[in-house]
Amino acid sequence: MMEIPKLLINLKAYKESSGERALEIAKQAEKAWRETGIVIGVVPHIIDLKNVAAQVEVPVYAQHVDPMDAGARTGHIPPVLVKLAGASGSIINHSERQVGLHHISEVISLLRELDLSSVVCAPTPREAAAVSALNPDAVAIEPPELIGTGIPVSKARPDVIVDTLKAVVDVNPDVDLLCGAGITSSEDVRAAIKLGSYGVLVASAVAKSPDPYRKIRELVEPFVEITRA
Amino acid sequence: MMEIPKLLINLKAYKESSGERALEIAKQAEKAWRETGIVIGVVPHIIDLKNVAAQVEVPVYAQHVDPMDAGARTGHIPPVLVKLAGASGSIINHSERQVGLHHISEVISLLRELDLSSVVCAPTPREAAAVSALNPDAVAIEPPELIGTGIPVSKARPDVIVDTLKAVVDVNPDVDLLCGAGITSSEDVRAAIKLGSYGVLVASAVAKSPDPYRKIRELVEPFVEITRA
Amino acid sequence: MMEIPKLLINLKAYKESSGERALEIAKQAEKAWRETGIVIGVVPHIIDLKNVAAQVEVPVYAQHVDPMDAGARTGHIPPVLVKLAGASGSIINHSERQVGLHHISEVISLLRELDLSSVVCAPTPREAAAVSALNPDAVAIEPPELIGTGIPVSKARPDVIVDTLKAVVDVNPDVDLLCGAGITSSEDVRAAIKLGSYGVLVASAVAKSPDPYRKIRELVEPFVEITRA
Amino acid sequence: MMEIPKLLINLKAYKESSGERALEIAKQAEKAWRETGIVIGVVPHIIDLKNVAAQVEVPVYAQHVDPMDAGARTGHIPPVLVKLAGASGSIINHSERQVGLHHISEVISLLRELDLSSVVCAPTPREAAAVSALNPDAVAIEPPELIGTGIPVSKARPDVIVDTLKAVVDVNPDVDLLCGAGITSSEDVRAAIKLGSYGVLVASAVAKSPDPYRKIRELVEPFVEITRA
């Protein structure tokens, strides 16, 4: 399994980051990775996943998968098809696409069998701890009230990150903690790292940026600093 | 908050255990409780909940509640209405009525604020551990493949109970463990207790019994033995 | 099957209209019915359904039912249990509890087999026409943007009622049309009748009224006038 | 808007018809279309949709779309992204991916605004009539008990097709009727046409065929015969 990205870029279902633009952002993530050595992942819309995965070497994640094998499953997304399309993992239970507890558990198992990574989103420290018990590769804490606001969780709610980290480590120390919601600058990322985050999950900051490459470089800079230190 | 029942009797949506029969079973549970001192809870259909709760002193639980306050919520079940109807708690995430992770988390909080108990069902040790992190009062482990079979989890899959107990204790030692699925005799209950269960969750064994009182007495007998010992 | 109520009072999950208060409102509806001869139905919360149905002779409806028979269905509401509790029918697909097309279709059939009435809610003329094809007893048109506003659909959006009536009659002339959303006065009811509505569906106007009896009498008055005319 | 395909080939989430194989089948459909003039549509998995749509001239449909615009909608499929990927339309409410009545209604409107076709699936004549009132371009009747059986609806349940056609025409004569479930041979297609179907919806017969081109040619042959006659 590939290393979990330090910077995971969710392109959501934005028009601005779909189609050719999804590929372009992924290419720029790849360039930043080559320059810095920091693993950067891209989470394109499922429509773009295959095309993006075919053309970049950075990890490409799905935004959602369903707990099932391939087969007569019209309109569903079995993890194995995501694997065959070149993905390295999947986000699970994003606040915009919440699923049942059993769904999360099943999907983590299916992804692991396929050697794909699982990043499960949770809105609170308690739910982050809960999903950690399901043994995913990473948990992304995203207080929903901050998603898309530009108010960085790492500065507005440092307690949430600290509590989550403590709760997650208690339950399962093998799980990496990503922190999301409102992260838009290197300063936000630095604050997240200082609080103990393994990495960050971002969306509009990159997806809607007029200069995604520059924004990506800015956001990975704090990880580069750590490596150097 | 009341003590979690050692024997929790789910009447499901069986015709055989609804209406007058729900009340009758609850009365017999009450009688068995008075005689033995072992706390026995009844989980009638929501239609019968109020009538049953008004007429017995044993704890009465809802089968499902929704994560919301009272209000313009046609067709939903806010915990506060269940409280006003006299309930002592609610089952959450039964395998026949699965809900999202966030639903579980919200409902546990709402129930606690109302001084109502929460018993969260989980089909696997891993999911039992996950829901334990949400700090419910109890977790009920029920392997779905055994529900309604009459094959007792405590004898067919002792490993599931042992693994669940270990996983739950690791995450949250304050959570009581109930064990369900296929429990129909005092022997099954004894096996469950020996493996470390706090109590048992049963359904058809009592709900469809020709002599519910006798079946209840049989099922609580192992708890009486412990108390005596 | 009983006649569809001209005035159907949805008590939702309001605290103000649950428990003893649900019964009180139903009693007042019964009184108004005895005085006027206009059929008035009450839709209490499922927790109160049985108690209310046992004590009044006006039709009592459920707010929601599930497409299934009685059985091992923890947390679900089979129509047959609603029938055994004394209900005369059920609302289906209320905007606060939307369900799938197949759910609607199955529930209408199950209710009919049990000699229970079905009132299916729809937010637009087109969806009202669609559900009419499933052959329910009545369709209630409720533009969601007006629900709970006190702005009466019959005055703010007469076109919606007219279009719905036309669409419904085209598809299935046997279906009664109720009109809901924002109905709070006899004037609103009169406007609804003038536009061709069979009856009205109300909620907070009665459920939260300081004097439900008086409000009910006001709302049925236009139907009395028609009968006299 | 493009003409609704006479033969619509659902590739579901089969491994056998995903990736390169999806493209191959689409190419063979295109070849058969060029040779016969009969419009043939392909419904690849969403992962393959873009790649397939970019490389063939026959209509390509999505298997499912969500009722929403592009935006912060992680894990969802807005119709506009499907349009930008080159699709001509979408299946809605397939029996393997059922959705709410309001979902169907909203999606039909969104697709129409984008000049995309809508093919709504329904399991019974009554539900087919219901969705016809929502004014889709086509309705596909698929008795779920026959899906994937190889028992052709057109021969096993001709009454279902006849009843559906009658019900649909009554409600909305502009809607094309496709018939699905168990269609595997030209004989089945011929029976469907004779009963009044506009076209057919197939899946495994083509998707799992050792020789998809030959199977496609066989299935369109009855439409060619009509054209000639």
JSON list of N, CA and C in Angstrom, two decimals, chain D residues 14-52:
[
{"chain": "D", "resi": 14, "resn": "TYR", "atom": "N", "xyz": [-20.33, -4.91, -13.85]},
{"chain": "D", "resi": 14, "resn": "TYR", "atom": "CA", "xyz": [-19.65, -6.18, -14.13]},
{"chain": "D", "resi": 14, "resn": "TYR", "atom": "C", "xyz": [-18.18, -5.93, -14.41]},
{"chain": "D", "resi": 15, "resn": "LYS", "atom": "N", "xyz": [-17.34, -6.78, -13.89]},
{"chain": "D", "resi": 15, "resn": "LYS", "atom": "CA", "xyz": [-15.92, -6.71, -14.24]},
{"chain": "D", "resi": 15, "resn": "LYS", "atom": "C", "xyz": [-15.76, -7.02, -15.73]},
{"chain": "D", "resi": 16, "resn": "GLU", "atom": "N", "xyz": [-16.58, -7.98, -16.22]},
{"chain": "D", "resi": 16, "resn": "GLU", "atom": "CA", "xyz": [-16.45, -8.42, -17.61]},
{"chain": "D", "resi": 16, "resn": "GLU", "atom": "C", "xyz": [-16.75, -7.33, -18.62]},
{"chain": "D", "resi": 17, "resn": "SER", "atom": "N", "xyz": [-17.44, -6.26, -18.18]},
{"chain": "D", "resi": 17, "resn": "SER", "atom": "CA", "xyz": [-17.78, -5.22, -19.16]},
{"chain": "D", "resi": 17, "resn": "SER", "atom": "C", "xyz": [-17.27, -3.86, -18.71]},
{"chain": "D", "resi": 18, "resn": "SER", "atom": "N", "xyz": [-16.18, -3.87, -17.94]},
{"chain": "D", "resi": 18, "resn": "SER", "atom": "CA", "xyz": [-15.62, -2.58, -17.51]},
{"chain": "D", "resi": 18, "resn": "SER", "atom": "C", "xyz": [-14.25, -2.38, -18.14]},
{"chain": "D", "resi": 19, "resn": "GLY", "atom": "N", "xyz": [-13.75, -1.17, -18.04]},
{"chain": "D", "resi": 19, "resn": "GLY", "atom": "CA", "xyz": [-12.43, -0.86, -18.58]},
{"chain": "D", "resi": 19, "resn": "GLY", "atom": "C", "xyz": [-12.39, -1.00, -20.09]},
{"chain": "D", "resi": 20, "resn": "GLU", "atom": "N", "xyz": [-11.35, -1.64, -20.59]},
{"chain": "D", "resi": 20, "resn": "GLU", "atom": "CA", "xyz": [-11.18, -1.78, -22.04]},
{"chain": "D", "resi": 20, "resn": "GLU", "atom": "C", "xyz": [-12.36, -2.48, -22.68]},
{"chain": "D", "resi": 21, "resn": "ARG", "atom": "N", "xyz": [-12.93, -3.39, -21.92]},
{"chain": "D", "resi": 21, "resn": "ARG", "atom": "CA", "xyz": [-14.05, -4.18, -22.45]},
{"chain": "D", "resi": 21, "resn": "ARG", "atom": "C", "xyz": [-15.30, -3.29, -22.65]},
{"chain": "D", "resi": 22, "resn": "ALA", "atom": "N", "xyz": [-15.46, -2.29, -21.81]},
{"chain": "D", "resi": 22, "resn": "ALA", "atom": "CA", "xyz": [-16.58, -1.36, -21.99]},
{"chain": "D", "resi": 22, "resn": "ALA", "atom": "C", "xyz": [-16.44, -0.64, -23.32]},
{"chain": "D", "resi": 23, "resn": "LEU", "atom": "N", "xyz": [-15.24, -0.21, -23.59]},
{"chain": "D", "resi": 23, "resn": "LEU", "atom": "CA", "xyz": [-14.98, 0.50, -24.84]},
{"chain": "D", "resi": 23, "resn": "LEU", "atom": "C", "xyz": [-15.20, -0.42, -26.04]},
{"chain": "D", "resi": 24, "resn": "GLU", "atom": "N", "xyz": [-14.73, -1.64, -25.90]},
{"chain": "D", "resi": 24, "resn": "GLU", "atom": "CA", "xyz": [-14.86, -2.62, -26.98]},
{"chain": "D", "resi": 24, "resn": "GLU", "atom": "C", "xyz": [-16.34, -2.86, -27.32]},
{"chain": "D", "resi": 25, "resn": "ILE", "atom": "N", "xyz": [-17.15, -3.06, -26.29]},
{"chain": "D", "resi": 25, "resn": "ILE", "atom": "CA", "xyz": [-18.57, -3.29, -26.53]},
{"chain": "D", "resi": 25, "resn": "ILE", "atom": "C", "xyz": [-19.21, -2.06, -27.18]},
{"chain": "D", "resi": 26, "resn": "ALA", "atom": "N", "xyz": [-18.81, -0.89, -26.69]},
{"chain": "D", "resi": 26, "resn": "ALA", "atom": "CA", "xyz": [-19.37, 0.34, -27.27]},
{"chain": "D", "resi": 26, "resn": "ALA", "atom": "C", "xyz": [-18.98, 0.48, -28.74]},
{"chain": "D", "resi": 27, "resn": "LYS", "atom": "N", "xyz": [-17.75, 0.09, -29.06]},
{"chain": "D", "resi": 27, "resn": "LYS", "atom": "CA", "xyz": [-17.30, 0.16, -30.45]},
{"chain": "D", "resi": 27, "resn": "LYS", "atom": "C", "xyz": [-18.12, -0.80, -31.33]},
{"chain": "D", "resi": 28, "resn": "GLN", "atom": "N", "xyz": [-18.44, -1.96, -30.76]},
{"chain": "D", "resi": 28, "resn": "GLN", "atom": "CA", "xyz": [-19.22, -2.93, -31.52]},
{"chain": "D", "resi": 28, "resn": "GLN", "atom": "C", "xyz": [-20.67, -2.46, -31.68]},
{"chain": "D", "resi": 29, "resn": "ALA", "atom": "N", "xyz": [-21.17, -1.78, -30.66]},
{"chain": "D", "resi": 29, "resn": "ALA", "atom": "CA", "xyz": [-22.50, -1.19, -30.78]},
{"chain": "D", "resi": 29, "resn": "ALA", "atom": "C", "xyz": [-22.49, -0.13, -31.88]},
{"chain": "D", "resi": 30, "resn": "GLU", "atom": "N", "xyz": [-21.43, 0.63, -31.91]},
{"chain": "D", "resi": 30, "resn": "GLU", "atom": "CA", "xyz": [-21.30, 1.68, -32.93]},
{"chain": "D", "resi": 30, "resn": "GLU", "atom": "C", "xyz": [-21.26, 1.05, -34.33]},
{"chain": "D", "resi": 31, "resn": "LYS", "atom": "N", "xyz": [-20.51, -0.02, -34.45]},
{"chain": "D", "resi": 31, "resn": "LYS", "atom": "CA", "xyz": [-20.41, -0.72, -35.74]},
{"chain": "D", "resi": 31, "resn": "LYS", "atom": "C", "xyz": [-21.80, -1.22, -36.18]},
{"chain": "D", "resi": 32, "resn": "ALA", "atom": "N", "xyz": [-22.51, -1.83, -35.25]},
{"chain": "D", "resi": 32, "resn": "ALA", "atom": "CA", "xyz": [-23.85, -2.35, -35.56]},
{"chain": "D", "resi": 32, "resn": "ALA", "atom": "C", "xyz": [-24.79, -1.21, -35.94]},
{"chain": "D", "resi": 33, "resn": "TRP", "atom": "N", "xyz": [-24.66, -0.10, -35.30]},
{"chain": "D", "resi": 33, "resn": "TRP", "atom": "CA", "xyz": [-25.48, 1.06, -35.63]},
{"chain": "D", "resi": 33, "resn": "TRP", "atom": "C", "xyz": [-25.17, 1.55, -37.04]},
{"chain": "D", "resi": 34, "resn": "ARG", "atom": "N", "xyz": [-23.89, 1.66, -37.35]},
{"chain": "D", "resi": 34, "resn": "ARG", "atom": "CA", "xyz": [-23.52, 2.12, -38.70]},
{"chain": "D", "resi": 34, "resn": "ARG", "atom": "C", "xyz": [-24.07, 1.19, -39.77]},
{"chain": "D", "resi": 35, "resn": "GLU", "atom": "N", "xyz": [-24.02, -0.09, -39.48]},
{"chain": "D", "resi": 35, "resn": "GLU", "atom": "CA", "xyz": [-24.48, -1.07, -40.46]},
{"chain": "D", "resi": 35, "resn": "GLU", "atom": "C", "xyz": [-26.00, -1.11, -40.62]},
{"chain": "D", "resi": 36, "resn": "THR", "atom": "N", "xyz": [-26.69, -0.86, -39.51]},
{"chain": "D", "resi": 36, "resn": "THR", "atom": "CA", "xyz": [-28.15, -1.06, -39.55]},
{"chain": "D", "resi": 36, "resn": "THR", "atom": "C", "xyz": [-28.96, 0.24, -39.47]},
{"chain": "D", "resi": 37, "resn": "GLY", "atom": "N", "xyz": [-28.35, 1.28, -38.96]},
{"chain": "D", "resi": 37, "resn": "GLY", "atom": "CA", "xyz": [-29.09, 2.52, -38.79]},
{"chain": "D", "resi": 37, "resn": "GLY", "atom": "C", "xyz": [-29.97, 2.54, -37.55]},
{"chain": "D", "resi": 38, "resn": "ILE", "atom": "N", "xyz": [-30.00, 1.42, -36.84]},
{"chain": "D", "resi": 38, "resn": "ILE", "atom": "CA", "xyz": [-30.80, 1.34, -35.60]},
{"chain": "D", "resi": 38, "resn": "ILE", "atom": "C", "xyz": [-29.98, 1.97, -34.47]},
{"chain": "D", "resi": 39, "resn": "VAL", "atom": "N", "xyz": [-30.58, 2.92, -33.74]},
{"chain": "D", "resi": 39, "resn": "VAL", "atom": "CA", "xyz": [-29.85, 3.60, -32.67]},
{"chain": "D", "resi": 39, "resn": "VAL", "atom": "C", "xyz": [-29.64, 2.65, -31.48]},
{"chain": "D", "resi": 40, "resn": "ILE", "atom": "N", "xyz": [-28.39, 2.50, -31.12]},
{"chain": "D", "resi": 40, "resn": "ILE", "atom": "CA", "xyz": [-28.01, 1.61, -30.01]},
{"chain": "D", "resi": 40, "resn": "ILE", "atom": "C", "xyz": [-27.30, 2.46, -28.97]},
{"chain": "D", "resi": 41, "resn": "GLY", "atom": "N", "xyz": [-27.72, 2.34, -27.71]},
{"chain": "D", "resi": 41, "resn": "GLY", "atom": "CA", "xyz": [-27.07, 3.11, -26.65]},
{"chain": "D", "resi": 41, "resn": "GLY", "atom": "C", "xyz": [-26.30, 2.21, -25.71]},
{"chain": "D", "resi": 42, "resn": "VAL", "atom": "N", "xyz": [-25.27, 2.76, -25.10]},
{"chain": "D", "resi": 42, "resn": "VAL", "atom": "CA", "xyz": [-24.45, 1.99, -24.16]},
{"chain": "D", "resi": 42, "resn": "VAL", "atom": "C", "xyz": [-24.46, 2.70, -22.82]},
{"chain": "D", "resi": 43, "resn": "VAL", "atom": "N", "xyz": [-24.58, 1.95, -21.73]},
{"chain": "D", "resi": 43, "resn": "VAL", "atom": "CA", "xyz": [-24.64, 2.50, -20.38]},
{"chain": "D", "resi": 43, "resn": "VAL", "atom": "C", "xyz": [-23.48, 1.93, -19.57]},
{"chain": "D", "resi": 44, "resn": "PRO", "atom": "N", "xyz": [-22.29, 2.51, -19.74]},
{"chain": "D", "resi": 44, "resn": "PRO", "atom": "CA", "xyz": [-21.13, 1.96, -19.05]},
{"chain": "D", "resi": 44, "resn": "PRO", "atom": "C", "xyz": [-21.14, 2.35, -17.57]},
{"chain": "D", "resi": 45, "resn": "HIS", "atom": "N", "xyz": [-20.29, 1.73, -16.80]},
{"chain": "D", "resi": 45, "resn": "HIS", "atom": "CA", "xyz": [-20.11, 2.16, -15.42]},
{"chain": "D", "resi": 45, "resn": "HIS", "atom": "C", "xyz": [-19.60, 3.60, -15.44]},
{"chain": "D", "resi": 46, "resn": "ILE", "atom": "N", "xyz": [-19.94, 4.37, -14.43]},
{"chain": "D", "resi": 46, "resn": "ILE", "atom": "CA", "xyz": [-19.57, 5.78, -14.39]},
{"chain": "D", "resi": 46, "resn": "ILE", "atom": "C", "xyz": [-18.06, 5.98, -14.53]},
{"chain": "D", "resi": 47, "resn": "ILE", "atom": "N", "xyz": [-17.30, 5.01, -14.06]},
{"chain": "D", "resi": 47, "resn": "ILE", "atom": "CA", "xyz": [-15.83, 5.11, -14.17]},
{"chain": "D", "resi": 47, "resn": "ILE", "atom": "C", "xyz": [-15.40, 5.11, -15.64]},
{"chain": "D", "resi": 48, "resn": "ASP", "atom": "N", "xyz": [-16.15, 4.39, -16.46]},
{"chain": "D", "resi": 48, "resn": "ASP", "atom": "CA", "xyz": [-15.78, 4.27, -17.88]},
{"chain": "D", "resi": 48, "resn": "ASP", "atom": "C", "xyz": [-16.49, 5.25, -18.78]},
{"chain": "D", "resi": 49, "resn": "LEU", "atom": "N", "xyz": [-17.47, 5.96, -18.24]},
{"chain": "D", "resi": 49, "resn": "LEU", "atom": "CA", "xyz": [-18.35, 6.78, -19.07]},
{"chain": "D", "resi": 49, "resn": "LEU", "atom": "C", "xyz": [-17.60, 7.76, -19.97]},
{"chain": "D", "resi": 50, "resn": "LYS", "atom": "N", "xyz": [-16.68, 8.48, -19.38]},
{"chain": "D", "resi": 50, "resn": "LYS", "atom": "CA", "xyz": [-15.99, 9.52, -20.14]},
{"chain": "D", "resi": 50, "resn": "LYS", "atom": "C", "xyz": [-15.15, 8.95, -21.27]},
{"chain": "D", "resi": 51, "resn": "ASN", "atom": "N", "xyz": [-14.42, 7.91, -20.95]},
{"chain": "D", "resi": 51, "resn": "ASN", "atom": "CA", "xyz": [-13.55, 7.30, -21.95]},
{"chain": "D", "resi": 51, "resn": "ASN", "atom": "C", "xyz": [-14.38, 6.73, -23.10]},
{"chain": "D", "resi": 52, "resn": "VAL", "atom": "N", "xyz": [-15.49, 6.08, -22.76]},
{"chain": "D", "resi": 52, "resn": "VAL", "atom": "CA", "xyz": [-16.35, 5.51, -23.79]},
{"chain": "D", "resi": 52, "resn": "VAL", "atom": "C", "xyz": [-16.98, 6.62, -24.63]}
]
